[in-house]
GROMACS .gro file of N, CA, C and O in nm:
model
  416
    1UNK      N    1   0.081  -0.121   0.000
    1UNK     CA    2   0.000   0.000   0.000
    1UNK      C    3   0.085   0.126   0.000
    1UNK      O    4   0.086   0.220  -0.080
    2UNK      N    5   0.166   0.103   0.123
    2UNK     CA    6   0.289   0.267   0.071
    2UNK      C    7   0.348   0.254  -0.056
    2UNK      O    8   0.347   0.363  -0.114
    3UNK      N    9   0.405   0.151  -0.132
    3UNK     CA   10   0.463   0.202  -0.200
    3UNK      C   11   0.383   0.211  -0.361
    3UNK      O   12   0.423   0.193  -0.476
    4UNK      N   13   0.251   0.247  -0.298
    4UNK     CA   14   0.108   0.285  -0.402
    4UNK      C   15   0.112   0.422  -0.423
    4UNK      O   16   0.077   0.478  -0.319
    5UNK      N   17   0.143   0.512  -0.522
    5UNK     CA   18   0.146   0.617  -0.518
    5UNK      C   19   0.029   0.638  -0.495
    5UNK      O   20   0.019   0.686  -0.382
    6UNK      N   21  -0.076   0.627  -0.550
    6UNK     CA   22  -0.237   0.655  -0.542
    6UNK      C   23  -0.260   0.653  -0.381
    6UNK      O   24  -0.336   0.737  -0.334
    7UNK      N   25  -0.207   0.575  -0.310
    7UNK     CA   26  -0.256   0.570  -0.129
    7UNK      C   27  -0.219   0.689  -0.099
    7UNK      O   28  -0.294   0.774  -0.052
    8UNK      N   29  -0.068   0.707  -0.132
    8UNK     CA   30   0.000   0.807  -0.044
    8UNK      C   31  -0.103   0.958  -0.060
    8UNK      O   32  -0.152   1.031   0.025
    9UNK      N   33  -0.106   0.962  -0.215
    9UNK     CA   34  -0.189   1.082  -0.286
    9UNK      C   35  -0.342   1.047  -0.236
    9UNK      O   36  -0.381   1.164  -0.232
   10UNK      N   37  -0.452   0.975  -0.197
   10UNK     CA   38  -0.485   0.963  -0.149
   10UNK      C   39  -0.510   1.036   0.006
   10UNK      O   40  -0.576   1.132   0.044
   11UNK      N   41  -0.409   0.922   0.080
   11UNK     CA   42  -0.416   0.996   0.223
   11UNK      C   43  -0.347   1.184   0.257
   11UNK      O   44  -0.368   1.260   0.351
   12UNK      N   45  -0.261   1.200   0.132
   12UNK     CA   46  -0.257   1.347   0.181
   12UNK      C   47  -0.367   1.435   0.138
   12UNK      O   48  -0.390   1.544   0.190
   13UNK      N   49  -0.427   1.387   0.050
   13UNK     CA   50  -0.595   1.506   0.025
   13UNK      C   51  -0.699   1.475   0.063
   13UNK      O   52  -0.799   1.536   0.027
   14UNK      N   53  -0.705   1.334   0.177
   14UNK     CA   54  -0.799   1.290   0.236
   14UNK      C   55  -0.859   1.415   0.348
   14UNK      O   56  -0.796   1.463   0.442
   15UNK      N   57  -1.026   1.454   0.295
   15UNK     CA   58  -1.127   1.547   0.389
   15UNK      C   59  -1.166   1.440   0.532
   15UNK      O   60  -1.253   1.475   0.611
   16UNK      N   61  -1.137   1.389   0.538
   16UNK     CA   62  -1.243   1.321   0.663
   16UNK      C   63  -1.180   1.179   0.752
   16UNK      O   64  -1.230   1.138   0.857
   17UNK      N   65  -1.068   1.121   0.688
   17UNK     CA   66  -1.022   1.043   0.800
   17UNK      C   67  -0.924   1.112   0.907
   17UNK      O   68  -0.827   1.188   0.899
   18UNK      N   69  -0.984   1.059   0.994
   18UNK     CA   70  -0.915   1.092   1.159
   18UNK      C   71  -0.835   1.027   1.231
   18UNK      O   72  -0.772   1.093   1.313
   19UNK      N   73  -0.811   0.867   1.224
   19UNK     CA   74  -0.739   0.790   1.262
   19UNK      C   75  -0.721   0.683   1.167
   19UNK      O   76  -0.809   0.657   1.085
   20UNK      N   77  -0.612   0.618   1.172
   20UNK     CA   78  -0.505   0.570   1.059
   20UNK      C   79  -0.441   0.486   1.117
   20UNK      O   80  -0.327   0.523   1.146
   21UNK      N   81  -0.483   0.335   1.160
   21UNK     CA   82  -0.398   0.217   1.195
   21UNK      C   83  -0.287   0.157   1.069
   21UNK      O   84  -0.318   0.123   0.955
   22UNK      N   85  -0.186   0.156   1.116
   22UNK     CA   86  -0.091   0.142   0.989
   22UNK      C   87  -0.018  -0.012   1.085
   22UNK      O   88   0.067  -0.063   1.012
   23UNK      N   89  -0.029  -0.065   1.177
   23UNK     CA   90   0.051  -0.147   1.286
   23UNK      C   91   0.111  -0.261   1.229
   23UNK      O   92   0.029  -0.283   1.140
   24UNK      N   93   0.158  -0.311   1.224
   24UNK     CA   94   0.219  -0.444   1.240
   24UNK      C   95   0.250  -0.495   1.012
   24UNK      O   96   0.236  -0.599   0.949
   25UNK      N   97   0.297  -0.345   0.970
   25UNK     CA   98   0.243  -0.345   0.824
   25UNK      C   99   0.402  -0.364   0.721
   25UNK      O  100   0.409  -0.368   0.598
   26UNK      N  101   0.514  -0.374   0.819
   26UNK     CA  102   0.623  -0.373   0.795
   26UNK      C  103   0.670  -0.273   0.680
   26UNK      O  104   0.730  -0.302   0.577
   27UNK      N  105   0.633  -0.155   0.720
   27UNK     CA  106   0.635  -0.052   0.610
   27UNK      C  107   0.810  -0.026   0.590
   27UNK      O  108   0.855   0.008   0.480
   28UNK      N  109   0.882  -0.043   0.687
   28UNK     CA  110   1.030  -0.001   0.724
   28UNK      C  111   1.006   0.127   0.690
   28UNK      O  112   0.893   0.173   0.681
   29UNK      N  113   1.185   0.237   0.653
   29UNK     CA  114   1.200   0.356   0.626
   29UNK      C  115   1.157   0.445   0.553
   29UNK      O  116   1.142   0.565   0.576
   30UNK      N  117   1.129   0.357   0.424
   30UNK     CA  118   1.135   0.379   0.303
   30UNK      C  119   0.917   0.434   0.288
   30UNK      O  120   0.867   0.534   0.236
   31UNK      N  121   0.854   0.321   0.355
   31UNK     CA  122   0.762   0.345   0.399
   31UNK      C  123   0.700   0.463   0.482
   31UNK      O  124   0.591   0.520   0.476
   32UNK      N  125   0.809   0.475   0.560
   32UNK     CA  126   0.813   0.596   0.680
   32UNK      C  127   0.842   0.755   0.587
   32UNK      O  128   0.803   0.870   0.607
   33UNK      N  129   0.910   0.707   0.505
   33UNK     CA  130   0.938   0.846   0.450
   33UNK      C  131   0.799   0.863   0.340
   33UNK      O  132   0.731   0.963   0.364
   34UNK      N  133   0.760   0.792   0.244
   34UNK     CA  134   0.664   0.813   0.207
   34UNK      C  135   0.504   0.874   0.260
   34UNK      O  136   0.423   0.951   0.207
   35UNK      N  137   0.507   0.801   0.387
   35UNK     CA  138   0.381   0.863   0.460
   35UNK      C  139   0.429   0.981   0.530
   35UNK      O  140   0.330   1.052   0.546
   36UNK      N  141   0.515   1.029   0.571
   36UNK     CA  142   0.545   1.105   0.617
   36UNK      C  143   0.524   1.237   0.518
   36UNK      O  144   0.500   1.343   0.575
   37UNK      N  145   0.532   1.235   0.348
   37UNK     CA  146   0.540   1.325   0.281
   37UNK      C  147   0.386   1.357   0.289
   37UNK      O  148   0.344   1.472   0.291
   38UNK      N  149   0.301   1.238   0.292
   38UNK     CA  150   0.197   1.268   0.282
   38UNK      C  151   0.104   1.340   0.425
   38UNK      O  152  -0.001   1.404   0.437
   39UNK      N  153   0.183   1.301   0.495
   39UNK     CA  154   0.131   1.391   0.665
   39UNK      C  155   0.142   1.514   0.671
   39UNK      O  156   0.070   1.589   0.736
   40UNK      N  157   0.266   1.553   0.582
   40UNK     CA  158   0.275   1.705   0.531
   40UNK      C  159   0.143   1.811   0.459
   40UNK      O  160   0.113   1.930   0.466
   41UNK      N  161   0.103   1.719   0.406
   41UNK     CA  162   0.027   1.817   0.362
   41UNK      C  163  -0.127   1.753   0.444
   41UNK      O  164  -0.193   1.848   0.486
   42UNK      N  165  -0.180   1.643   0.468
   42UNK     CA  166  -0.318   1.577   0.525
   42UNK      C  167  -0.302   1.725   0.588
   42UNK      O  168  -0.200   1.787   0.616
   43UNK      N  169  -0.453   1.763   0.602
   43UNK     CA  170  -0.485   1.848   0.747
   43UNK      C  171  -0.576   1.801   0.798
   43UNK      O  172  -0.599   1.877   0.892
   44UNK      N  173  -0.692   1.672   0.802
   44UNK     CA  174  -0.753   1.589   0.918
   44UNK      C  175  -0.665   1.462   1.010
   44UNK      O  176  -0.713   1.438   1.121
   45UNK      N  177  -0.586   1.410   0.983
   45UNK     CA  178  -0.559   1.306   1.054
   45UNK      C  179  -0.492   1.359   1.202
   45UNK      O  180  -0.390   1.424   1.227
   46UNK      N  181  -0.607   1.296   1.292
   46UNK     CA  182  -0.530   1.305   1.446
   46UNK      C  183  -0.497   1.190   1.481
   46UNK      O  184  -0.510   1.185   1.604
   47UNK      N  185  -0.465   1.102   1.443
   47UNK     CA  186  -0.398   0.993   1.512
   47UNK      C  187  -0.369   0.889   1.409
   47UNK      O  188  -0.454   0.852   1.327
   48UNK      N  189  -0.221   0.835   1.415
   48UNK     CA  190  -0.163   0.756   1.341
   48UNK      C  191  -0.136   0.658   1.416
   48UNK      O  192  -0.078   0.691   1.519
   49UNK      N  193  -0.161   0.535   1.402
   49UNK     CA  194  -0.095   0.370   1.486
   49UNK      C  195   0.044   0.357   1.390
   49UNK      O  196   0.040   0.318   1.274
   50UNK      N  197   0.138   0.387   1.443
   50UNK     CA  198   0.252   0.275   1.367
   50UNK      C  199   0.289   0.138   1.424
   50UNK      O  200   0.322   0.043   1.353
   51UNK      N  201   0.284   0.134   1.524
   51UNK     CA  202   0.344   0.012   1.588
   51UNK      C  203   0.412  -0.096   1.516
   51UNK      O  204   0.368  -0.128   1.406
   52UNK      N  205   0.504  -0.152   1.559
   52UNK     CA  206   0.555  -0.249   1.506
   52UNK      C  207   0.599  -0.267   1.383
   52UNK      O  208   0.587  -0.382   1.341
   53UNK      N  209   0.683  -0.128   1.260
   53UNK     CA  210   0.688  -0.140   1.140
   53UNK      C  211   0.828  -0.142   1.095
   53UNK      O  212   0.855  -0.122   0.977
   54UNK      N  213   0.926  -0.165   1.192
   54UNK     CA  214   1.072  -0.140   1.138
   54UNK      C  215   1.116   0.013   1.057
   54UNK      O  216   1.200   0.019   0.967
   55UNK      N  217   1.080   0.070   1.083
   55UNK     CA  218   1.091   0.236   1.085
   55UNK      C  219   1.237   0.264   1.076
   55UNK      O  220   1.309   0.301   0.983
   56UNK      N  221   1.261   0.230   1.222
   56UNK     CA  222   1.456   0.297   1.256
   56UNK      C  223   1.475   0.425   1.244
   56UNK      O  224   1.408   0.505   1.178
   57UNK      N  225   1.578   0.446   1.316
   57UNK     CA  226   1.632   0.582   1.326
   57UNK      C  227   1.573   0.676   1.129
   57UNK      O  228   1.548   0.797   1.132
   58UNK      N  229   1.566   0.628   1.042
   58UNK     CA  230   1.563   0.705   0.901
   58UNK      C  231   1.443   0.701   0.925
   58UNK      O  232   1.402   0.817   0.924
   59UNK      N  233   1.340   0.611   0.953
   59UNK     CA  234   1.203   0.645   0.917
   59UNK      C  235   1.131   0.774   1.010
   59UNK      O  236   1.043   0.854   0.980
   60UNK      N  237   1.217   0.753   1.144
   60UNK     CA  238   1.159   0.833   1.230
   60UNK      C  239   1.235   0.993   1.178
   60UNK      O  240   1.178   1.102   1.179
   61UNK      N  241   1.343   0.973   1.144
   61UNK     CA  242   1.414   1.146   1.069
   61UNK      C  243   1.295   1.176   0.984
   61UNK      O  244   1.247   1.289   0.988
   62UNK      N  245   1.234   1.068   0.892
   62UNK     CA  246   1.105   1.123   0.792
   62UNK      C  247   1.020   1.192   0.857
   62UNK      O  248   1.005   1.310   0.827
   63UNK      N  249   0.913   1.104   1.010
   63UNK     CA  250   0.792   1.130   1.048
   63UNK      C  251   0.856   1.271   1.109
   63UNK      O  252   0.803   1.381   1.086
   64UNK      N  253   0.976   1.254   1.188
   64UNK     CA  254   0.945   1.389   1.286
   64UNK      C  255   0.950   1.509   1.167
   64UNK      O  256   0.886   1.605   1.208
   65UNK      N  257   1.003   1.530   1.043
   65UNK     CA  258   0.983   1.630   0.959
   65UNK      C  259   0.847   1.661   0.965
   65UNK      O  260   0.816   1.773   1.006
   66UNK      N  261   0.746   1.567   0.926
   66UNK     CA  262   0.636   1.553   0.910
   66UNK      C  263   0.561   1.607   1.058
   66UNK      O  264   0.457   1.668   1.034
   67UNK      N  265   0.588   1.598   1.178
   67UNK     CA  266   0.528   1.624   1.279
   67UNK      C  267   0.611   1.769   1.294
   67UNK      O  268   0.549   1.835   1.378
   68UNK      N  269   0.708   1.831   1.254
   68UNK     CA  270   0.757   1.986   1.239
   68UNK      C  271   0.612   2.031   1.183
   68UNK      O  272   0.541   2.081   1.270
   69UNK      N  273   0.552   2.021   1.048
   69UNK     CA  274   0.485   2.118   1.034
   69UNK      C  275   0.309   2.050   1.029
   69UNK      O  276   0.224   2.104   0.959
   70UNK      N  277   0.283   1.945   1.103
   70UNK     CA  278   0.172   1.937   1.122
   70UNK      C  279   0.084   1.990   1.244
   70UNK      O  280   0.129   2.018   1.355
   71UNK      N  281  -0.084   2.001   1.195
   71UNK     CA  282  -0.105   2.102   1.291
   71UNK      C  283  -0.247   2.057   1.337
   71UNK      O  284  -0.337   2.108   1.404
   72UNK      N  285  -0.227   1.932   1.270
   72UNK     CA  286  -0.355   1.790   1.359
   72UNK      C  287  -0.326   1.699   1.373
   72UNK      O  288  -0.425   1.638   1.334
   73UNK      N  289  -0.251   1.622   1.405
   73UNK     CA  290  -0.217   1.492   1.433
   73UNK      C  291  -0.193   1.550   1.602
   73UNK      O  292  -0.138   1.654   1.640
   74UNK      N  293  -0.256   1.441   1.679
   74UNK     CA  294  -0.246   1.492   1.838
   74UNK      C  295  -0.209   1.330   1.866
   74UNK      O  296  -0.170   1.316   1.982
   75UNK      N  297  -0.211   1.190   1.780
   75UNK     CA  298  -0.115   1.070   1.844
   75UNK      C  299  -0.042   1.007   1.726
   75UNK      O  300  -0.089   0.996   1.613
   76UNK      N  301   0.061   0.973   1.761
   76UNK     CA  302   0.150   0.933   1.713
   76UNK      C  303   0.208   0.776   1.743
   76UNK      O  304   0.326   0.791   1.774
   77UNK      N  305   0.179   0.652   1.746
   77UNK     CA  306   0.224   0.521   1.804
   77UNK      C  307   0.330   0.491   1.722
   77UNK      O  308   0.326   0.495   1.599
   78UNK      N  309   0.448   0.456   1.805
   78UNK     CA  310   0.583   0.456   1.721
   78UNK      C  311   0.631   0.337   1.803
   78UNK      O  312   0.740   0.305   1.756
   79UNK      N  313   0.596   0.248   1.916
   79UNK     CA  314   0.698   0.128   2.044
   79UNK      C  315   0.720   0.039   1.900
   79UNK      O  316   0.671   0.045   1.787
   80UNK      N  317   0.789  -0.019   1.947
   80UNK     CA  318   0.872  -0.123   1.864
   80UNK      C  319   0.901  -0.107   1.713
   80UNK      O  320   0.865  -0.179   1.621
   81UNK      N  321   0.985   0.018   1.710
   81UNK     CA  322   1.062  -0.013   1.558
   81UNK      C  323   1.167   0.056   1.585
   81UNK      O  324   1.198   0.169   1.547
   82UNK      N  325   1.225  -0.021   1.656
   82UNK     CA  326   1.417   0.038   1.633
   82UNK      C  327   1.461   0.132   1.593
   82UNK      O  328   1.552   0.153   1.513
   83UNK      N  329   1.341   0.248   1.694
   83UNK     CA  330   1.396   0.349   1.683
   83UNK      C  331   1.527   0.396   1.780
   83UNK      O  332   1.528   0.378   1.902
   84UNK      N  333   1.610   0.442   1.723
   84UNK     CA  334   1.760   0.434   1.866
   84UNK      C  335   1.753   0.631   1.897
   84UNK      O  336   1.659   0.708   1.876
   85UNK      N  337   1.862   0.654   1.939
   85UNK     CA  338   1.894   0.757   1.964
   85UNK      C  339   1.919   0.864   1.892
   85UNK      O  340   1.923   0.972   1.952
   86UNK      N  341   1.939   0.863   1.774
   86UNK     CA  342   1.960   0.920   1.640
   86UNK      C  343   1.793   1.026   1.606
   86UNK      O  344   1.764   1.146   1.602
   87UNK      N  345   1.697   0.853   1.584
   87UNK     CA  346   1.565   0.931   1.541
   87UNK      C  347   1.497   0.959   1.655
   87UNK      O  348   1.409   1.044   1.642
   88UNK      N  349   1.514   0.905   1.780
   88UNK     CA  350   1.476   0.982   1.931
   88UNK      C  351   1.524   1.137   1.905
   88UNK      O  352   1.421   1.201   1.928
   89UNK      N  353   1.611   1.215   1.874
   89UNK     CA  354   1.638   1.289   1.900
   89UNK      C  355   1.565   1.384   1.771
   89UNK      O  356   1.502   1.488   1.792
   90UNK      N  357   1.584   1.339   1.668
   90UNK     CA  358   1.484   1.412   1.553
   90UNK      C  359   1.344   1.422   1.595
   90UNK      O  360   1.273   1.515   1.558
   91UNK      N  361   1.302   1.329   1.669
   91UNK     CA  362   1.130   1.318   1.670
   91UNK      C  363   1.132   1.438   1.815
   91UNK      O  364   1.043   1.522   1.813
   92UNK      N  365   1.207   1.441   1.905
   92UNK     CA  366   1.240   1.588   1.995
   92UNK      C  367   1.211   1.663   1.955
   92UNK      O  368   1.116   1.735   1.985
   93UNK      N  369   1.298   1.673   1.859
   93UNK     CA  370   1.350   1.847   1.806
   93UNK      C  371   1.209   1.825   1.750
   93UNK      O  372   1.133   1.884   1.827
   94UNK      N  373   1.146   1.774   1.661
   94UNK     CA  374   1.014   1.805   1.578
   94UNK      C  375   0.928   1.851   1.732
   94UNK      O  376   0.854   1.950   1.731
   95UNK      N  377   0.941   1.794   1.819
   95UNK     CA  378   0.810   1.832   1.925
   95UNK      C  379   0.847   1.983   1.990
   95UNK      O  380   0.779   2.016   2.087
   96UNK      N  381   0.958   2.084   1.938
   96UNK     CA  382   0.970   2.210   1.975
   96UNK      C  383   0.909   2.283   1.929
   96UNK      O  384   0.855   2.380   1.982
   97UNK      N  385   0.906   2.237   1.779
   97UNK     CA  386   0.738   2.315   1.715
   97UNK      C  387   0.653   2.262   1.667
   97UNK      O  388   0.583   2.325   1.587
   98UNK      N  389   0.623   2.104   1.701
   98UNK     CA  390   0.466   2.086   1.712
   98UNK      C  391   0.381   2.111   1.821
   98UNK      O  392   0.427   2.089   1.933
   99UNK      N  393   0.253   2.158   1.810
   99UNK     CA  394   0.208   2.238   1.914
   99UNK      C  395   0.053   2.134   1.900
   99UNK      O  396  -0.046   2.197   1.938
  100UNK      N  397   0.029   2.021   1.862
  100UNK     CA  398  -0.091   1.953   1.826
  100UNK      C  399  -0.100   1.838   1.931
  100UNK      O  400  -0.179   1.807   2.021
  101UNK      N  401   0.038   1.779   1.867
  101UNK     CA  402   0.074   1.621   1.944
  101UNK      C  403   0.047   1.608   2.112
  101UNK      O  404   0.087   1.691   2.194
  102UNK      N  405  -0.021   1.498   2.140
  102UNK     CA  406  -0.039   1.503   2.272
  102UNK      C  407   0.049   1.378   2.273
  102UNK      O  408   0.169   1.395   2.291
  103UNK      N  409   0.023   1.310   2.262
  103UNK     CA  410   0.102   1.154   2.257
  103UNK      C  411   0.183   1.084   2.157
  103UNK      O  412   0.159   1.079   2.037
  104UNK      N  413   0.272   1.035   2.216
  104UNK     CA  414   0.382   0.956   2.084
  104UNK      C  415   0.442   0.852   2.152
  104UNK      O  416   0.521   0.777   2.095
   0.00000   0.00000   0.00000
């Protein structure tokens, strides 16, 4: 499904979904960066499930870009994908100017 251009284009001009289980979908980085382009522009989605997708430090450098300039997404589920210290620290810095996110 991510690597569907039509989803991605899709979910970023999507009017009306609000939550977005993506869990256990093994999207890895490459995945992560793709949805992430598209979180950029979505302006309904408040809550994303990632759980469990092999992400890693690169996928999470994608999302926290994506959580810099979003200004509805208020959850974020990220436990188990190897994220280390690298994209811990990108998904930080993104929470200095996201002002939406309640949970991650």
């Amino acid at each position: 499904t991510l690597t569907d251009p039509k989803f991605i284009d899709a979910l970023a001009h999507n009017c009306t979904l609000r939550v977005l289980n993506l869990g256990e979908n093994k999207i890895g980085a490459e995945g992560a960066k793709r949805l992430a382009e598209a979180l950029k522009v979505n302006q309904t989605l408040q809550e994303i499930w990632l759980r469990s997708n092999q992400i890693g430090d690169q996928g999470a450098k994608s999302l926290a870009e994506a959580l810099a300039v979003s200004k509805t997404l208020q959850v974020m589920s990220l436990e188990l994908n190897n994220i280390g210290d690298e994209g811990a620290q990108s998904l930080a810095a993104s929470l200095e100017v996201n002002k939406s996110l309640r949970k991650i």
